[in-house]
C-alpha angles and dihedrals in degrees: 000000000000092000091048091051093051095043095046104046097164092052090049092046093049092051092055093042087055090053090048090049095051090043091053091049090049092054090062098037102043119101110259124218137159093237132012111288104273098194104182110188105234129175120192121204113196123186123183113200138171092232142104126258098266093050092047092051099044102034102032114018097041094044093049092046091052091048098051097038091085093061111112125255097019111161100184142346118215122182140174125193124202135170104290095358140079122186121186123180116195114198116201129199116270112276096035109133107245094216092051090047092052092049092049090051093048091050092053093045093050089065093055117092107223132165090222130047118243122214121219122208134174115238116199112201090211090059096079121137112298097177132018115200121189115212120201129181116238091199132052095247100107094169094057091044093053092046090051092050092051100040103035119007099050092046089049090058093043090057092060114107112258096019116121120170124010109202120195127207120190092022113144116199116221109224140151114282122199110195112192122210107226093205092053091046089054091046092057094038093246133130133201092262091055091051092047092052094046093051091050090049093053103034114060147095122233142187107233104181133264147270113238130188137149094280106038150358121228121195120220115219127173120217103201096147131107118246099191139034090249090059090050090052090059096058106126116235099172137345105306093357121108132183091256089060094065104026147044112230121198146144105262149139105276098202133353102223100162140017139197125200127190126167090000092300130104120237143133124290115211114203106200115204127190130234113268114275092005116137106267097213092046092051091049091048090051091053093046091051091054097038097084093051091047090047092051090049094062109048095176095053125079115212119205123179101216099169130029118176091197091069092063094043096049092043093057094040092051091049093052091045089051091050090048094052092046089050091052091051092050091048092052089053092049092048092051092049090054101037093038088202126109096204092048090048092051092048092048090048091055088069092064103060091033092054095041098047095040090050090064089063092058092041090054093041092057093050102257122139130229108260142147094272092051090057094042089052092054091044091054090046096053089094090054092051094052092038094067091044093051093050092050095045092047092052092046090051090056091050093048089057090057099032122065094202110072092201093054090044092052091048093048094044095048093044093051094051096036094092093054092047090046091050092050092049093048092049090051091050091049089058093055103037094075090057089077088070092066107098100178141088092269087045090062089057092047091045095051095049094039097049092044090057091042091055089048091051091052092050091043091054091051091047094050097044099041113016101037095050090046093053093039092055089062109026109025108116111202096182112127113243126207089257089053093051093047096049102035094081089059092055092044089052089048091053093048092048091050092051091051093051090044090052089055092047092050090051091049098039098145095049092045094049094047091048092052092045089056091050091049092047088053089052091050090052089060092058096083090048093054092068133214130263134164105219125346122233107263129202103258096152091243139085137166130228115207118203127191126177116227088206130059107261136173116250092251092052091047089050091049092052094043092052089061089056090047091054091049090052093049090057090067109105091222095058119096097185141327138197134200131229122188121189090012100151130084092266092051088230105194091201093064129075136174129205118199110208120199111199126208117263115284093249090055094053131074093209135043127248096265089056091048089051089052090050092050092049090054097044103040111085130162127165117244091005130118107221125191126180109202141163115249114275112272092208120037113227096007093107096233102127095124118048095221116051115170110177122202116204130196147115101256117066090202092058090047093052092050091049089048091056090050092048091051090050090052092049093050089056090065115086110233097034113119139177095025113187145118139240096251105128119225116272111261127228109250128187101211115209107204113192121211095227095193092057091044091055093048091050094045095242117169103219093201091056090045091055091047091051091053092045092050089049100050112013102071092243117203109237102172143307144258114228114210125183094264106023145009124239121203120222117229127190131205143128117284091221106068105128098103142012095256090087088071088071089062095052112113119204122208113224126213090263091055096252123128130237131175118254093234090060091071102022141061122211120216128176108222140163118245139172112275095200144004122217123207133186122193091347096309130103108258145187118198115213110202139183143162127235132228114200090331126117120238089232090062091051092048093050091048092052093045092049088058096037097116091054092047101046109041116189106308105041131082129186147210137179123239134176121031095351090055090046089048090055090050089049094053093046091047092046091052093049092047092047094049093048091044092052091048093049093045091051092048093048096044092046089053093046096047098032087229137116095201106041094064090056091052091051092046092056086080089074099064088041088056093046091054090053092048091053090052092048093049093045093051092049094043094237118143127220107269139165090275093048094049089051089051091051090056088054091044093055089056093047100049097053090067093072092055091045092053091050101040094042092064094040092049093053092049091049090050087055089057102262117142111260095239092056092041091053093049092049091046092048094048093048095046105035093090093050092046094048093041095051093042094049089045091054091047093051090046088060099040093089089055092046097046102032115109094193131105114328093016092134091060102029100047098059090049093053093042091053092051096043094049091044092050092049095050094041095048095048092047093042092056092055113015101041090058089048092051091045089052091048094053098033095101092047090051093050092046091053091047090055088060097056106016120094135173112284115264 
């Protein structure tokens, strides 16, 4: 193949141009995301019920949890029970087909006998909000505005290609409200239940049958419903008594259950979500293209884009691309300084864009998307790409000096070095193959970066073995320039100095090895002090502030208090704008609010996002309010909003609450822990109606009818609808007087003998506090204790909690970690498995390549040497181990082995020819030191932009690059001196073993 490539240059060139072409096409057609697509299969089961909290938890939530728990591949079951509502979220293991999961859940639920019907919906974690658009009315006609939003604006957005769900917050539906006058009801001996039944009896449509004969079939349908409010008013309740006589009927907002405020004005926030697996940037572009026409269509509505996910994605992608280009420029300079030859530098540089662009074709072909980690992977691998090219060009240059025929010289040079390049490539691939076994969220990060580098390594090998020799045979100029002549003495002196030091090391092998082992051990001792984190907070120009009242408030009061916090936030000089949402969750919890805070661009701020978050934590104060300042969730639906999530599990909510208080006390003792709290909702104010059952029996009161009367009076019961030409309006019934409990004294109850008694004659009314919700995790009651961290690793928080676990738990409570700490645990386990498999594969491959059981171990010693250096680098720069750093270490272990391979490969061949190992090592070191230094320095300079850049993604990118740079430095220095010493120390053992199994070739 090598001969064919050199002899047929046009064919070779066309093959690589084709790869470049398809790679270039892939760059512009691949889906683009900030992170790898973390598609967590989630199924949400929602049940609305006219029941109190205890009934919902015991008779709905528990039964549904028990039913679905037997479905295969369930990772976790979370549930929350409220009055009238049960929400269960079933999280499946990655890879579970969402459609299959939904069908399995529906099948299990269908076998459960429930009074109320649950609904099952698929929740794709990649279908988070891609655009948030705030709608505000330019007129004072709220009713028309809301009708326009519901009937026209939301459907307009839903029709855009790529748009899935459009969720509205602050939307107020305009329906028909019937407000009954309690005094008039009593006057006519009616109650709310009577009115409800009579309306339903006189306002409906019905299928009545059909006429059928030989020629045709005619359907009978009865139209007994009212079409206007005036028709509703004429519904007869009793002889001479009509609905209008006891009630006020109007078009109105039935209940305000959420609100949205932007620029001090209420409106409606539309959260636009994309279709599952649709390209995020394409979906956003489609919406942006239609937004102007939609805006022009509604002159009385103001449209403000208050969140755009594309901004964050493109910002990070552009920063990594800039760092990549800068790294390439620095590498080209380094290569020229070492090769001192313009033609050789140009040829070596060809390998970089060819390998990078062609890699995108394979990345796209195997179903990966274009994301930040893909580009970081290729940036980190630039040194590898140019490394192979340099080694090949350098060897070809030597052959051209001795060979008159450039084609033969290129063939001989490439063939001679091919085994070393092949060995390096195989070792790199062995590092990344085990990553495919990680089926977890961290595994997706490892997999994306690992496979991106693996594809690059494959392309790089093909480029260096086929394209580089083909070009070198025709365009490599080996004439020595003035720059070459002036700088060559320095390199010759470097080689001679290295050989002298190496000679000393080989003579003092034992001392040298022990000295290095001590240094490495010191580096390993720093590892526990470095700390562990999952993902650092990055500067994305946006944060969220979560507010939760510790007292039961009305929505209007919660909005009023939250607006004060919003105004305080807007005073911060780093804030561009902010908006408020109250009752934003599925339960429309009026005690919870969220403020989205958009920060000014990084270049317009003096401090970074983490410092702004710290400022906000210190300045935002509100009495009786839980306040959390958090970055936006990195993974939608994964439940990892707060960094620290310590979940207490048990059967008694009282025991859990006591344990939660102890856990919060323990957390507050640790310096660096912030925003400590739990997910126990504030107790709600409940007016308990306690019936004297003995009196009720004596007075012939039907308790079911009594409950229905009260529900019809106070619960905004739906009693029908009015169907207009364009929309349908529901009809809701309740008393007009609902501002205080005194109205209960006016409620009359009809007995079974048709007499009337007052409610207070058989009931006592008591104002009490009661739980407003119950959380459960994996079928146990739970309380989640949460906190943020400020310059403190998650590992330190976890250790602190576990060291106090006996004090926290007591006898009846257990615990688990969720969120980032749980993901961190998965990361460490996955990292360990990948590392073990990688070491095993590398040993197997190197043993096969070198026909030796000892030489692979010598080469693999570069990995612990590199790890020690990485620990030192992270410790000195105060960066903890994180998901990004562990990924970088995997890449580092593949990189550092190449130096040892280049060195040992030459020495091994010379020893096989009968040369003494000391002399062989010196010759190998002298012939390879330039290549080793050049490639190492090239890789370091490729990563310097990532390490030093303070732009977007610095908090994640910099530790990765620092770990690799420090690992490369330590590994290279020690490889040049200690690996030869270790090889010399085990040389006789290796040769003795070879005599056992090696025979003359057949």
